[in-house]
Coordinates of C-alpha atoms in Angstrom, one line a residue:
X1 CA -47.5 4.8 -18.5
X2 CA -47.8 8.2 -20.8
X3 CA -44.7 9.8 -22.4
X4 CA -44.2 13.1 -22.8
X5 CA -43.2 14.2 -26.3
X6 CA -42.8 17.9 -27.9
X7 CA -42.9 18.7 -31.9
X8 CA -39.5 20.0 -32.3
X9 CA -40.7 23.5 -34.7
X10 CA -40.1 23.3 -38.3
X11 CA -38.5 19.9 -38.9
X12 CA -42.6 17.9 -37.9
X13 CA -40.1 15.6 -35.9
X14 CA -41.8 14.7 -32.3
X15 CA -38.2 14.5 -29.4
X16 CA -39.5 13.2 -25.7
X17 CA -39.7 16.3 -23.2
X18 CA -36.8 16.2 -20.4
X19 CA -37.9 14.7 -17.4
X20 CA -38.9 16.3 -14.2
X21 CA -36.9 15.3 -11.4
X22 CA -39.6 14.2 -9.0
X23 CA -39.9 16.4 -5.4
X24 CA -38.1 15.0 -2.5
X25 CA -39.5 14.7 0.1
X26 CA -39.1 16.7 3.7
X27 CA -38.0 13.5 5.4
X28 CA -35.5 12.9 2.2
X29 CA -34.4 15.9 2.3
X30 CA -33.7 15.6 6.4
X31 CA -31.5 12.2 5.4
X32 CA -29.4 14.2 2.9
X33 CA -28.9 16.9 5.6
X34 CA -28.1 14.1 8.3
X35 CA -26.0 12.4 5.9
X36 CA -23.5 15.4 4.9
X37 CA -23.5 16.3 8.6
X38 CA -22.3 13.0 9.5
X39 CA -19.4 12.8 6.7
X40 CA -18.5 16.5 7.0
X41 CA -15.7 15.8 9.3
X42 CA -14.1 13.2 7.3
X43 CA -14.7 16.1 4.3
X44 CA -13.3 19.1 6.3
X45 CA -10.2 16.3 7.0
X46 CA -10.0 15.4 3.4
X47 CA -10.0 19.2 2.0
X48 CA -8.0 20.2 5.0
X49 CA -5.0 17.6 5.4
X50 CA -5.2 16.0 2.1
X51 CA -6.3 17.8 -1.0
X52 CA -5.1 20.9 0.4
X53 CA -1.3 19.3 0.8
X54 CA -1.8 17.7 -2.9
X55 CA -2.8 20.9 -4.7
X56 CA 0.1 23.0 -2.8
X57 CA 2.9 20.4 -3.6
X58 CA 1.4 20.4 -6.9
X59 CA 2.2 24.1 -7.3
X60 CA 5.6 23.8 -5.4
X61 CA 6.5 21.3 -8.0
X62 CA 6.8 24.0 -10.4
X63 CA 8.6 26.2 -8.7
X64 CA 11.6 26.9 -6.9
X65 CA 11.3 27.2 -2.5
X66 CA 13.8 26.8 0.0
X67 CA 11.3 27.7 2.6
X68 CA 13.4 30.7 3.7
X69 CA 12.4 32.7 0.8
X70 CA 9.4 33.3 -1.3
X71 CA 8.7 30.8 -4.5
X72 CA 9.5 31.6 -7.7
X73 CA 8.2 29.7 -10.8
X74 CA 10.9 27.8 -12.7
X75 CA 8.0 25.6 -15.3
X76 CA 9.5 22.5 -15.8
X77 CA 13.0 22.3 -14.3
X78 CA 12.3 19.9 -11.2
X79 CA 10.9 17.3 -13.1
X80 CA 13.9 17.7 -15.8
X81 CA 15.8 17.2 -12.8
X82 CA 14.4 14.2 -11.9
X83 CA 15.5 12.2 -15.4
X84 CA 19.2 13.9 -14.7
X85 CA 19.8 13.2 -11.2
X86 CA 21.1 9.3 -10.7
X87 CA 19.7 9.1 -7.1
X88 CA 16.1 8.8 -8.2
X89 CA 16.8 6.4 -10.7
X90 CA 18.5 4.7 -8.0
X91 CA 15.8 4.9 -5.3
X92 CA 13.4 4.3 -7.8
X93 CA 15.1 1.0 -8.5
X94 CA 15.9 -0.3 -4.9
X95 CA 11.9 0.7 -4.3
X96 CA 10.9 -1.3 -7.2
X97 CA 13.1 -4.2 -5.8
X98 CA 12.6 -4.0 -2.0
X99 CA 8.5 -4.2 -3.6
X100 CA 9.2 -7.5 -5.8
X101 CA 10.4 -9.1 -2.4
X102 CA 7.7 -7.6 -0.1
X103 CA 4.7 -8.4 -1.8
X104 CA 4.9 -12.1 -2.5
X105 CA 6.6 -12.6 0.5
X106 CA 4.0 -10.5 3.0
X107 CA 1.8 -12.7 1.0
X108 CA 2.5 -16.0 1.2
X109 CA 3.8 -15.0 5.1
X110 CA 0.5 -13.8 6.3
X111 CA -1.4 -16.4 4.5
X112 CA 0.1 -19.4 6.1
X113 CA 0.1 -17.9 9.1
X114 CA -3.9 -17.5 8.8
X115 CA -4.4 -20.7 7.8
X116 CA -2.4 -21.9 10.8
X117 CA -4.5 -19.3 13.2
X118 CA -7.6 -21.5 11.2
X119 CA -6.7 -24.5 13.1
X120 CA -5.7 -23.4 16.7
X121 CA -9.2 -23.3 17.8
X122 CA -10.3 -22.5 21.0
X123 CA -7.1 -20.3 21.8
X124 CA -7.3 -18.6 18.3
X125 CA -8.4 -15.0 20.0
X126 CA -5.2 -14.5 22.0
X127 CA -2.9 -15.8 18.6
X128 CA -5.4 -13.2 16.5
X129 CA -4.4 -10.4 19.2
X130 CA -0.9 -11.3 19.7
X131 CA -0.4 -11.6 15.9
X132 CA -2.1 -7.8 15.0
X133 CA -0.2 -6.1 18.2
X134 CA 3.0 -5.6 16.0
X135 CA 0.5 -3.2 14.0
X136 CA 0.4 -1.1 17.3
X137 CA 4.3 -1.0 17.1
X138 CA 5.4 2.7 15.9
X139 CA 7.6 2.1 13.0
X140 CA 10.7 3.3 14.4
X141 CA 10.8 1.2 17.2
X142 CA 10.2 -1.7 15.2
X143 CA 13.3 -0.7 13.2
X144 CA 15.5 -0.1 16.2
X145 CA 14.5 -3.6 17.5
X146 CA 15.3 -5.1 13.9
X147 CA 18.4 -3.1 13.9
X148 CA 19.8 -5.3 16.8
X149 CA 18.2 -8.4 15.7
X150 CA 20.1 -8.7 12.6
X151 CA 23.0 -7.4 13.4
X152 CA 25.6 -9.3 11.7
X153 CA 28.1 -10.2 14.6
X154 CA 25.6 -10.2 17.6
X155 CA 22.5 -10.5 16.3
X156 CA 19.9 -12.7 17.3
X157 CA 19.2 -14.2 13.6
X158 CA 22.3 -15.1 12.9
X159 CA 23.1 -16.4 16.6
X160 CA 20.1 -19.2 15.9
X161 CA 21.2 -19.7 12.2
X162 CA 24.4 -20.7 13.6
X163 CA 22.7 -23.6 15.2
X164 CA 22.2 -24.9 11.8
X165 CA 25.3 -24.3 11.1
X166 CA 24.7 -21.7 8.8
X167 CA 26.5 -18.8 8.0
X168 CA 24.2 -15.4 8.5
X169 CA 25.2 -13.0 6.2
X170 CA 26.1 -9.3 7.6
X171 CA 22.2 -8.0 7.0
X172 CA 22.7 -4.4 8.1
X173 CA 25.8 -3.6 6.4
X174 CA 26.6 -6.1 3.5
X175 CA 24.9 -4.0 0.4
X176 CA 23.7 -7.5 -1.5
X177 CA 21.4 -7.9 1.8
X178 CA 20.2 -4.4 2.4
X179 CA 17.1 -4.9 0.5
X180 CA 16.4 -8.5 1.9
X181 CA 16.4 -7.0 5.1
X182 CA 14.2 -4.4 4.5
X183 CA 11.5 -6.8 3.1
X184 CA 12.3 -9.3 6.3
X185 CA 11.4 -6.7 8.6
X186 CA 8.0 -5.4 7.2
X187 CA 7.0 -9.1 7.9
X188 CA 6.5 -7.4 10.9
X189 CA 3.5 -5.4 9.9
X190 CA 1.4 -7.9 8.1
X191 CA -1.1 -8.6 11.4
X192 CA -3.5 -6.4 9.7
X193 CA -3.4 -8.7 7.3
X194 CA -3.4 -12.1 8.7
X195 CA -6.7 -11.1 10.2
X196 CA -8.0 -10.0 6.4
X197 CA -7.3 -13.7 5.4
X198 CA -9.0 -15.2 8.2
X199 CA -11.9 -13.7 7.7
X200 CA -11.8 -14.9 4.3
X201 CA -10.9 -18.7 5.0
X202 CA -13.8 -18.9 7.6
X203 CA -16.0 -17.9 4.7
X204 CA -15.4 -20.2 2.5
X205 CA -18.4 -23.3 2.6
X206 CA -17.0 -26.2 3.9
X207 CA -19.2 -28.1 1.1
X208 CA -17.1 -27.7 -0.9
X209 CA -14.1 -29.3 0.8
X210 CA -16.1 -32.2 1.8
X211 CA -17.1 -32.6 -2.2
X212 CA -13.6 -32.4 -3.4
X213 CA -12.4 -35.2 -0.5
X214 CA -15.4 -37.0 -1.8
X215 CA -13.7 -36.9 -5.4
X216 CA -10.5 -37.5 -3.9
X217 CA -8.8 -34.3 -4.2
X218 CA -5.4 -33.9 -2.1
X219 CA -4.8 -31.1 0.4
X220 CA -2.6 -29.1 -2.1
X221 CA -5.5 -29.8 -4.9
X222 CA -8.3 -28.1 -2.5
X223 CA -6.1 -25.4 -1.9
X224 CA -5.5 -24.1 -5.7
X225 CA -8.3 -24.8 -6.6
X226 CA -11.1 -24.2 -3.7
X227 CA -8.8 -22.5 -1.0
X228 CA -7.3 -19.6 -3.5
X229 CA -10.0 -18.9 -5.6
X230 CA -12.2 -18.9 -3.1
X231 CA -10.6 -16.1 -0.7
X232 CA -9.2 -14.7 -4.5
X233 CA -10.8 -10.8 -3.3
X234 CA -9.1 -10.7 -0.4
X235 CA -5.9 -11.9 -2.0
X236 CA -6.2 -9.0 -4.6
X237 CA -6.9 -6.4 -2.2
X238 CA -4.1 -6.9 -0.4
X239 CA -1.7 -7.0 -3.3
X240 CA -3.1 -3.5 -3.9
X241 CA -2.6 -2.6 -0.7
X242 CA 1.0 -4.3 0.4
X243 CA 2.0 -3.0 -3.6
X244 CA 1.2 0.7 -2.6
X245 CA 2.8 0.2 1.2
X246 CA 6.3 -0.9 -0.4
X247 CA 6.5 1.8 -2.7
X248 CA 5.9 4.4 0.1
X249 CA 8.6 2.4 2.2
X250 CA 10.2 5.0 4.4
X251 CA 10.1 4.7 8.6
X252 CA 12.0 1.0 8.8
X253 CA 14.7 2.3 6.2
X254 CA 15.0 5.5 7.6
X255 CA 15.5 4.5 10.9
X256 CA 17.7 1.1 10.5
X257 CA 20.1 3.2 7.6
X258 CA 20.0 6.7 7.7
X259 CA 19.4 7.4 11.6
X260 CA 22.1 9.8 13.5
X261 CA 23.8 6.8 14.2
X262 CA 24.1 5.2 10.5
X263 CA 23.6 8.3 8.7
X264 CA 27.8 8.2 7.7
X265 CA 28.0 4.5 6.5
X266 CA 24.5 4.4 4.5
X267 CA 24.7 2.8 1.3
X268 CA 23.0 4.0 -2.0
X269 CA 21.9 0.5 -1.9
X270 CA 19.8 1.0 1.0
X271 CA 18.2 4.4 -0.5
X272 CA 14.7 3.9 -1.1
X273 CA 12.8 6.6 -2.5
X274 CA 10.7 8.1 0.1
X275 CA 14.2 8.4 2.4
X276 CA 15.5 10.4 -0.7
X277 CA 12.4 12.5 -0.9
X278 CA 12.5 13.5 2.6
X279 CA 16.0 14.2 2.4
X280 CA 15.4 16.3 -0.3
X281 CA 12.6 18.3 1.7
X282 CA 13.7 18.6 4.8
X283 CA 17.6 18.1 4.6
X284 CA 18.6 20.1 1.6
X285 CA 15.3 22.0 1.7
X286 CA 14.5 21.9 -2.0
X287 CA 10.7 21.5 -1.5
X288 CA 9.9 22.0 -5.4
X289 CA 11.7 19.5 -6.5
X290 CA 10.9 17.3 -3.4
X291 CA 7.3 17.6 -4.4
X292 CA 7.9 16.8 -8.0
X293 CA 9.3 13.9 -6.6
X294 CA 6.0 12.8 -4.8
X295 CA 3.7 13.9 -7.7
X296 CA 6.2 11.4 -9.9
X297 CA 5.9 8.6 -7.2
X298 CA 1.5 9.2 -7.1
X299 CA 1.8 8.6 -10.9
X300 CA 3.6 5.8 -10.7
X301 CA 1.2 4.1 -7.7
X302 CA -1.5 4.8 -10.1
X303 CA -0.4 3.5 -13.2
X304 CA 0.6 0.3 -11.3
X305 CA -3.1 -0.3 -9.3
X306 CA -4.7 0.8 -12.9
X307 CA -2.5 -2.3 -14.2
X308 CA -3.2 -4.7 -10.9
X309 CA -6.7 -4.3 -11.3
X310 CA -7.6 -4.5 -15.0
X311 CA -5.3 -7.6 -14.7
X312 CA -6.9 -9.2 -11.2
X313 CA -10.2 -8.6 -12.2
X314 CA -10.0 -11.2 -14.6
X315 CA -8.8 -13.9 -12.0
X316 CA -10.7 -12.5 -9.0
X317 CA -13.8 -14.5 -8.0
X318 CA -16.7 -12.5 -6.1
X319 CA -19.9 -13.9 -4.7
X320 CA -22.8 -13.5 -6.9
X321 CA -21.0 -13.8 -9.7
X322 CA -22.3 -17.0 -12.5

């Protein structure tokens, strides 16, 4: 192979010529232009409906607009506001809780429930579909139906706890169990994730279970250490995922707490912050300061998943790796 060099004039010293990029071609070329036409409508979607949004809210953030008259610049008063007003530090805080309780718990939840869907067998289709149709459940009507489920007098939960003869607290209206019930409820939506874990268990080679019997490891042994490392990528991603879910928390609070029928005995314990965003918006219509609301909230999702991943990388096993 030759190199190129030129002698740079005046100093004798010889610097390799930049390289040509070769010519493409005219079936490359037809690729790239099959390519781009194929992802231009998830583009035109992307420009349209999401970076459009982000760059206007970005600019509302800065300014004052009630939506009945014209913006007007302000700099940096609505994110001033949002260290001096006590209900973001407040939804801020329940958000942070109601996400300490979600996370582990949609964890460990959907993960035993795929590793009992592992061992069903032949009728594991219809528990697969029966256990993602919840997924298909709008929001709101899964928060209406929770709404009468634990409802502290005649509630269902607290009707079978009373078998045991245990004392069900008042979920819906006692503030200590607001957040509980909020993180009780989403258990609702972890199908999509049940079937995530699956996938991952049945991929793991059953070598090395039969090894580890062989060496007399216990079922809780293979599990931490075969089991968990093993399906440790999908376990991560959905940390991510479920972590950036509870912080935008808003259709099951919304709807079991600050619905035209609760709106007058909602608690600030119950106030996540996506329900005080929205109020903000489309209640007292203070769109900048709603927006600098959301543009605090994206910073805060992406200084958490920057943490979670330089963190999980570290503990996260993928295949290929020595």
């Amino acid at each position: 192979m030759t190199t190129t060099v030129e002698r740079s004039a005046g100093s004798g010293q010889t610097q390799p010529a930049p390289r040509r990029r070769p010519k493409r071609s005219p079936l490359a070329k037809r690729e790239d232009r099959a390519g781009w036409l194929f992802i231009s409508p998830w583009v035109i979607g992307f420009v349209v409906f999401t970076a459009g949004p982000m760059i206007a809210s970005l600019v509302l953030s800065f300014t004052d607009y009630q939506m009945i008259q014209a913006p007007h610049a302000v700099g940096l008063d609505n994110y001033r506001q949002l260290f001096d007003d006590p209900r973001v530090l407040k939804s801020l805080s329940n958000t942070f809780v109601y996400a300490a309780m979600f996370v582990p718990l949609g964890t460990i939840f959907a993960l035993a429930l795929a590793m009992m869907l592992q061992r069903v067998g032949k009728a594991g289709g219809f528990f697969r579909t029966a256990f993602y149709l919840p997924e298909m459940t709008p929001a709101v009507a899964a928060g209406a139906m929770f709404l009468l489920l634990l409802n502290g007098q005649q509630g269902l939960i607290n009707k079978v706890l009373g078998w045991f003869g245990i004392n069900g607290p008042n979920w819906t209206a006692d503030p200590n169990w607001l957040k509980p019930s909020l993180a009780i409820v989403s258990l609702w939506t972890v199908g999509g994730t049940v079937i995530i874990y699956l996938a991952a268990l049945n991929g793991v080679p059953k070598q090395l279970y039969e090894a580890a019997e062989l060496d007399g490891a216990g079922p809780v042994t293979r599990f931490f250490r075969i089991t968990v490392p093993m399906i440790s990528g999908a376990l991560f991603f959905t940390v991510i995922t479920h972590t950036i879910a509870a912080m935008q928390m808003f259709d099951q609070a919304y709807t079991m707490f600050y619905g035209p029928q609760q709106k007058a005995t909602a608690s600030d314990e119950s106030l996540v912050y996506m329900v005080y965003l929205f109020q903000n918006a489309f209640q007292f219509f203070k769109m900048g300061f709603a927006s600098a609301m959301a543009w605090l909230l994206f910073v805060i999702i992406m200084l958490i998943t920057f943490i979670q991943v330089r963190i999980g990388n570290r503990y996260v096993y993928y295949h290929g790796d020595r």
